[in-house]
PDB file of C-alpha atoms in Angstrom:
ATOM      1  CA  GLN A  15       0.000   0.000   0.000  1.00 86.00           C
ATOM      2  CA  VAL A  16       1.169   3.494  -0.871  1.00 91.00           C
ATOM      3  CA  GLN A  17       0.205   6.714   0.841  1.00 93.00           C
ATOM      4  CA  LEU A  18       0.518  10.213  -0.589  1.00 95.00           C
ATOM      5  CA  VAL A  19       0.555  13.242   1.673  1.00 95.00           C
ATOM      6  CA  GLU A  20       0.103  16.654   0.127  1.00 96.00           C
ATOM      7  CA  SER A  21       0.846  19.989   1.737  1.00 95.00           C
ATOM      8  CA  GLY A  22       1.319  23.637   0.875  1.00 96.00           C
ATOM      9  CA  GLY A  23      -2.057  24.879  -0.301  1.00 94.00           C
ATOM     10  CA  GLY A  24      -3.757  27.979   0.990  1.00 97.00           C
ATOM     11  CA  LEU A  25      -5.043  31.458   0.247  1.00 98.00           C
ATOM     12  CA  VAL A  26      -2.828  33.837  -1.686  1.00 98.00           C
ATOM     13  CA  GLN A  27      -3.301  37.168  -3.408  1.00 98.00           C
ATOM     14  CA  PRO A  28      -3.018  37.481  -7.190  1.00 98.00           C
ATOM     15  CA  GLY A  29       0.622  37.653  -8.178  1.00 98.00           C
ATOM     16  CA  GLY A  30       1.681  35.667  -5.142  1.00 98.00           C
ATOM     17  CA  SER A  31       3.416  32.313  -4.835  1.00 98.00           C
ATOM     18  CA  LEU A  32       2.805  28.950  -3.247  1.00 98.00           C
ATOM     19  CA  ARG A  33       4.757  25.711  -3.145  1.00 98.00           C
ATOM     20  CA  LEU A  34       2.980  22.371  -3.042  1.00 98.00           C
ATOM     21  CA  SER A  35       4.601  19.158  -1.873  1.00 98.00           C
ATOM     22  CA  CYS A  36       3.531  15.540  -2.189  1.00 97.00           C
ATOM     23  CA  ALA A  37       5.409  12.785  -0.396  1.00 97.00           C
ATOM     24  CA  ALA A  38       4.899   9.113  -1.207  1.00 95.00           C
ATOM     25  CA  SER A  39       5.525   6.328   1.268  1.00 93.00           C
ATOM     26  CA  GLY A  40       4.840   2.632   1.505  1.00 90.00           C
ATOM     27  CA  SER A  41       5.655  -0.498  -0.423  1.00 86.00           C
ATOM     28  CA  MET A  42       7.217   0.307  -3.782  1.00 84.00           C
ATOM     29  CA  LEU A  43      10.216  -0.502  -5.940  1.00 85.00           C
ATOM     30  CA  THR A  44      10.384   2.838  -7.646  1.00 88.00           C
ATOM     31  CA  ILE A  45       8.259   5.718  -8.906  1.00 92.00           C
ATOM     32  CA  ASN A  46       7.970   6.566 -12.568  1.00 95.00           C
ATOM     33  CA  ALA A  47       6.079   9.709 -13.555  1.00 96.00           C
ATOM     34  CA  MET A  48       4.891  12.178 -10.916  1.00 97.00           C
ATOM     35  CA  GLY A  49       2.416  14.916 -11.671  1.00 98.00           C
ATOM     36  CA  TRP A  50       0.000  17.537 -10.497  1.00 98.00           C
ATOM     37  CA  TYR A  51      -3.614  17.917 -11.575  1.00 98.00           C
ATOM     38  CA  ARG A  52      -6.242  20.416 -10.553  1.00 98.00           C
ATOM     39  CA  GLN A  53      -9.993  20.625 -10.487  1.00 98.00           C
ATOM     40  CA  ALA A  54     -11.930  23.856 -10.238  1.00 96.00           C
ATOM     41  CA  PRO A  55     -15.606  23.921  -9.222  1.00 92.00           C
ATOM     42  CA  GLY A  56     -17.816  22.770 -12.069  1.00 94.00           C
ATOM     43  CA  LYS A  57     -14.867  21.776 -14.236  1.00 96.00           C
ATOM     44  CA  GLN A  58     -13.110  18.554 -15.107  1.00 97.00           C
ATOM     45  CA  ARG A  59      -9.808  17.606 -13.554  1.00 97.00           C
ATOM     46  CA  GLU A  60      -6.949  18.769 -15.743  1.00 98.00           C
ATOM     47  CA  LEU A  61      -3.241  18.101 -15.951  1.00 98.00           C
ATOM     48  CA  VAL A  62      -1.072  20.914 -14.643  1.00 98.00           C
ATOM     49  CA  ALA A  63       2.421  19.462 -14.896  1.00 98.00           C
ATOM     50  CA  VAL A  64       4.201  16.132 -15.034  1.00 98.00           C
ATOM     51  CA  ILE A  65       7.801  15.037 -14.533  1.00 98.00           C
ATOM     52  CA  THR A  66       9.329  11.728 -15.530  1.00 96.00           C
ATOM     53  CA  LYS A  67      11.756   9.738 -13.415  1.00 93.00           C
ATOM     54  CA  ARG A  68      14.618  11.147 -15.452  1.00 93.00           C
ATOM     55  CA  GLY A  69      13.387  14.702 -15.055  1.00 94.00           C
ATOM     56  CA  ARG A  70      11.612  15.427 -18.322  1.00 97.00           C
ATOM     57  CA  LYS A  71       8.855  17.971 -17.693  1.00 98.00           C
ATOM     58  CA  ASN A  72       5.629  18.955 -19.404  1.00 98.00           C
ATOM     59  CA  TYR A  73       3.263  21.746 -18.493  1.00 98.00           C
ATOM     60  CA  ALA A  74      -0.224  22.850 -19.368  1.00 98.00           C
ATOM     61  CA  ASP A  75      -0.147  25.917 -21.599  1.00 98.00           C
ATOM     62  CA  SER A  76      -1.989  27.911 -18.957  1.00 97.00           C
ATOM     63  CA  VAL A  77       0.823  27.534 -16.398  1.00 98.00           C
ATOM     64  CA  GLU A  78       3.892  27.423 -18.652  1.00 97.00           C
ATOM     65  CA  GLY A  79       6.459  29.929 -17.443  1.00 97.00           C
ATOM     66  CA  ARG A  80       4.761  30.451 -14.078  1.00 98.00           C
ATOM     67  CA  PHE A  81       4.793  26.999 -12.479  1.00 98.00           C
ATOM     68  CA  THR A  82       7.771  24.697 -11.989  1.00 98.00           C
ATOM     69  CA  ILE A  83       7.556  21.004 -11.195  1.00 98.00           C
ATOM     70  CA  SER A  84      10.442  19.179  -9.558  1.00 98.00           C
ATOM     71  CA  ARG A  85      11.093  15.973  -7.683  1.00 97.00           C
ATOM     72  CA  ASP A  86      13.426  14.517  -5.106  1.00 96.00           C
ATOM     73  CA  ASN A  87      13.766  10.824  -5.877  1.00 94.00           C
ATOM     74  CA  ALA A  88      15.561  10.118  -2.620  1.00 94.00           C
ATOM     75  CA  LYS A  89      12.559  11.458  -0.706  1.00 95.00           C
ATOM     76  CA  ASN A  90       9.886  10.163  -3.123  1.00 95.00           C
ATOM     77  CA  THR A  91       8.537  13.693  -3.207  1.00 97.00           C
ATOM     78  CA  VAL A  92       7.229  15.913  -5.974  1.00 98.00           C
ATOM     79  CA  TYR A  93       6.932  19.681  -5.730  1.00 98.00           C
ATOM     80  CA  LEU A  94       5.023  22.349  -7.597  1.00 98.00           C
ATOM     81  CA  GLN A  95       6.330  25.893  -7.306  1.00 98.00           C
ATOM     82  CA  MET A  96       3.575  28.264  -8.367  1.00 98.00           C
ATOM     83  CA  ASN A  97       4.469  31.885  -9.097  1.00 98.00           C
ATOM     84  CA  SER A  98       2.479  34.805 -10.492  1.00 98.00           C
ATOM     85  CA  LEU A  99      -0.717  33.145  -9.387  1.00 98.00           C
ATOM     86  CA  LYS A 100      -3.987  34.215 -10.977  1.00 98.00           C
ATOM     87  CA  PRO A 101      -7.580  33.876  -9.767  1.00 97.00           C
ATOM     88  CA  GLU A 102      -8.143  31.280 -12.481  1.00 97.00           C
ATOM     89  CA  ASP A 103      -5.557  29.059 -10.781  1.00 98.00           C
ATOM     90  CA  THR A 104      -8.009  28.554  -7.933  1.00 98.00           C
ATOM     91  CA  ALA A 105      -8.735  24.836  -7.636  1.00 98.00           C
ATOM     92  CA  VAL A 106      -8.115  21.715  -5.631  1.00 98.00           C
ATOM     93  CA  TYR A 107      -4.694  20.418  -6.592  1.00 98.00           C
ATOM     94  CA  TYR A 108      -4.008  16.673  -6.616  1.00 98.00           C
ATOM     95  CA  CYS A 109      -0.712  14.892  -6.965  1.00 97.00           C
ATOM     96  CA  ASN A 110      -0.515  11.693  -8.964  1.00 97.00           C
ATOM     97  CA  VAL A 111       2.313   9.178  -8.951  1.00 97.00           C
ATOM     98  CA  ALA A 112       2.974   6.039 -10.965  1.00 94.00           C
ATOM     99  CA  VAL A 113       4.305   3.497  -8.477  1.00 92.00           C
ATOM    100  CA  VAL A 114       6.115   0.368  -9.580  1.00 90.00           C
ATOM    101  CA  THR A 115       5.751  -2.709  -7.398  1.00 86.00           C
ATOM    102  CA  SER A 116       6.816  -6.308  -7.899  1.00 84.00           C
ATOM    103  CA  LEU A 117       3.476  -6.946  -9.585  1.00 84.00           C
ATOM    104  CA  SER A 118       2.842  -3.967 -11.834  1.00 89.00           C
ATOM    105  CA  GLU A 119       2.630  -0.176 -12.073  1.00 89.00           C
ATOM    106  CA  TYR A 120      -0.201   1.563 -10.250  1.00 92.00           C
ATOM    107  CA  ASP A 121      -1.509   5.127 -10.190  1.00 94.00           C
ATOM    108  CA  TYR A 122      -2.047   6.752  -6.814  1.00 95.00           C
ATOM    109  CA  TRP A 123      -3.712  10.063  -6.010  1.00 96.00           C
ATOM    110  CA  GLY A 124      -3.172  12.468  -3.170  1.00 95.00           C
ATOM    111  CA  GLN A 125      -6.043  13.714  -1.021  1.00 95.00           C
ATOM    112  CA  GLY A 126      -6.038  17.130  -2.665  1.00 96.00           C
ATOM    113  CA  THR A 127      -5.077  20.543  -1.355  1.00 97.00           C
ATOM    114  CA  GLN A 128      -7.053  23.722  -1.890  1.00 97.00           C
ATOM    115  CA  VAL A 129      -5.404  26.666  -3.603  1.00 98.00           C
ATOM    116  CA  THR A 130      -7.359  29.901  -3.586  1.00 98.00           C
ATOM    117  CA  VAL A 131      -6.114  32.994  -5.378  1.00 98.00           C
ATOM    118  CA  SER A 132      -8.098  36.037  -4.346  1.00 97.00           C
ATOM    119  CA  SER A 133      -7.662  39.592  -3.180  1.00 95.00           C
TER     120      SER A 133
END
């Protein structure tokens, strides 16, 4: 079993910054891709950013240049540095990790952390 613990959400003014963290623990051989998704009220969950085990990154167009995803493989942790935040970034942010076990690869989701951008 794998557990994901997210932290770092909160209320911030437009133009501000937040850093999200997601730490994975439990029974695993390794972690492949790690990513962040978000879901705003009344909208579908969307990909924000993803990073491969080797560090290749992809971003949604809406956050390119403002958000930075990174990971610490030794700590099984993925981060999302969010700068120049806009009201439209308001959403619940979920981390997602692809965990490799002796049996197969499984997707796990964090519990979600609220990010609210408002003056």
